């Protein structure tokens, strides 16, 4: 019963984000034009993509239609860290820009 309820809630949340008119929301660097629930879902997906794509990296910067994943490497005997970044794009079906 709990599984069914969870699936219904998950489906409703997904449909609610999808049902918004494309003209009423879009993704930009500030993320001010996305409702809280959809904004959180997008951030979760972006962070998960960083973890999977770049071997455990984290979200370093959100630029709207693109985002930067970052991972720091330290080498023994080397006083400095090596910063590796990778820029990724959002899915094609997400409206970007005003």
XYZ file of C-alpha atoms in Angstrom:
98
model
C 0.000 0.000 0.000
C 2.811 2.398 0.857
C 4.531 1.628 -2.431
C 1.375 2.442 -4.383
C 0.934 5.715 -2.491
C 4.582 6.619 -3.119
C 4.218 5.902 -6.845
C 1.067 8.045 -7.073
C 2.771 10.959 -5.294
C 5.862 10.633 -7.489
C 3.761 10.568 -10.665
C 1.734 13.586 -9.537
C 4.881 15.576 -8.755
C 6.371 14.745 -12.155
C 3.156 15.654 -13.975
C 2.845 18.895 -12.043
C 6.284 20.018 -13.188
C 5.616 18.873 -16.752
C 2.172 20.495 -16.883
C 3.447 24.022 -16.445
C 3.256 26.053 -19.615
C 6.582 26.449 -21.374
C 5.937 30.172 -21.633
C 5.424 30.506 -17.864
C 8.747 29.051 -16.761
C 12.255 28.630 -18.040
C 15.693 27.851 -16.699
C 18.197 30.646 -16.222
C 21.239 31.086 -14.014
C 19.263 32.544 -11.095
C 16.587 29.798 -11.216
C 14.041 32.427 -10.135
C 11.547 31.399 -12.825
C 11.040 27.830 -11.602
C 8.678 26.797 -8.789
C 10.262 25.290 -5.677
C 9.321 21.660 -6.317
C 10.532 21.696 -9.918
C 13.630 23.672 -8.967
C 14.566 21.070 -6.351
C 13.959 18.245 -8.831
C 16.171 19.931 -11.435
C 18.976 20.510 -8.916
C 18.771 16.880 -7.780
C 19.041 15.667 -11.384
C 21.992 17.975 -12.106
C 23.841 16.874 -8.967
C 23.190 13.219 -9.788
C 24.479 13.762 -13.334
C 27.694 15.257 -11.908
C 28.169 12.239 -9.644
C 27.603 9.730 -12.449
C 29.298 11.500 -15.359
C 32.409 12.852 -13.711
C 33.313 10.117 -11.259
C 32.057 11.545 -7.993
C 32.351 15.217 -8.775
C 29.995 17.840 -7.352
C 27.978 20.661 -8.842
C 30.256 23.708 -8.866
C 28.271 26.217 -10.918
C 24.852 26.436 -12.516
C 24.744 28.644 -15.624
C 21.214 28.053 -16.848
C 21.364 25.750 -19.851
C 24.751 24.406 -18.813
C 26.321 23.482 -15.516
C 29.838 22.786 -14.295
C 30.858 19.689 -12.360
C 34.050 19.866 -10.329
C 36.358 17.391 -8.635
C 39.494 18.149 -6.640
C 42.443 15.764 -6.726
C 45.336 15.821 -4.294
C 48.591 14.050 -4.974
C 50.980 13.001 -2.256
C 54.089 15.144 -2.301
C 52.327 17.841 -4.310
C 51.384 20.894 -2.232
C 48.667 22.015 -4.644
C 45.368 20.492 -5.606
C 44.346 19.709 -9.151
C 40.882 20.992 -10.055
C 39.117 19.137 -12.851
C 35.920 20.606 -14.288
C 33.476 19.394 -16.886
C 30.704 21.476 -18.460
C 27.474 19.628 -19.243
C 24.221 20.683 -20.925
C 20.658 20.265 -19.713
C 18.321 17.865 -21.504
C 16.935 19.136 -24.814
C 13.335 19.270 -23.593
C 14.019 21.821 -20.829
C 13.245 25.435 -21.823
C 16.307 27.642 -21.368
C 16.579 31.418 -21.218
C 13.901 34.120 -21.094
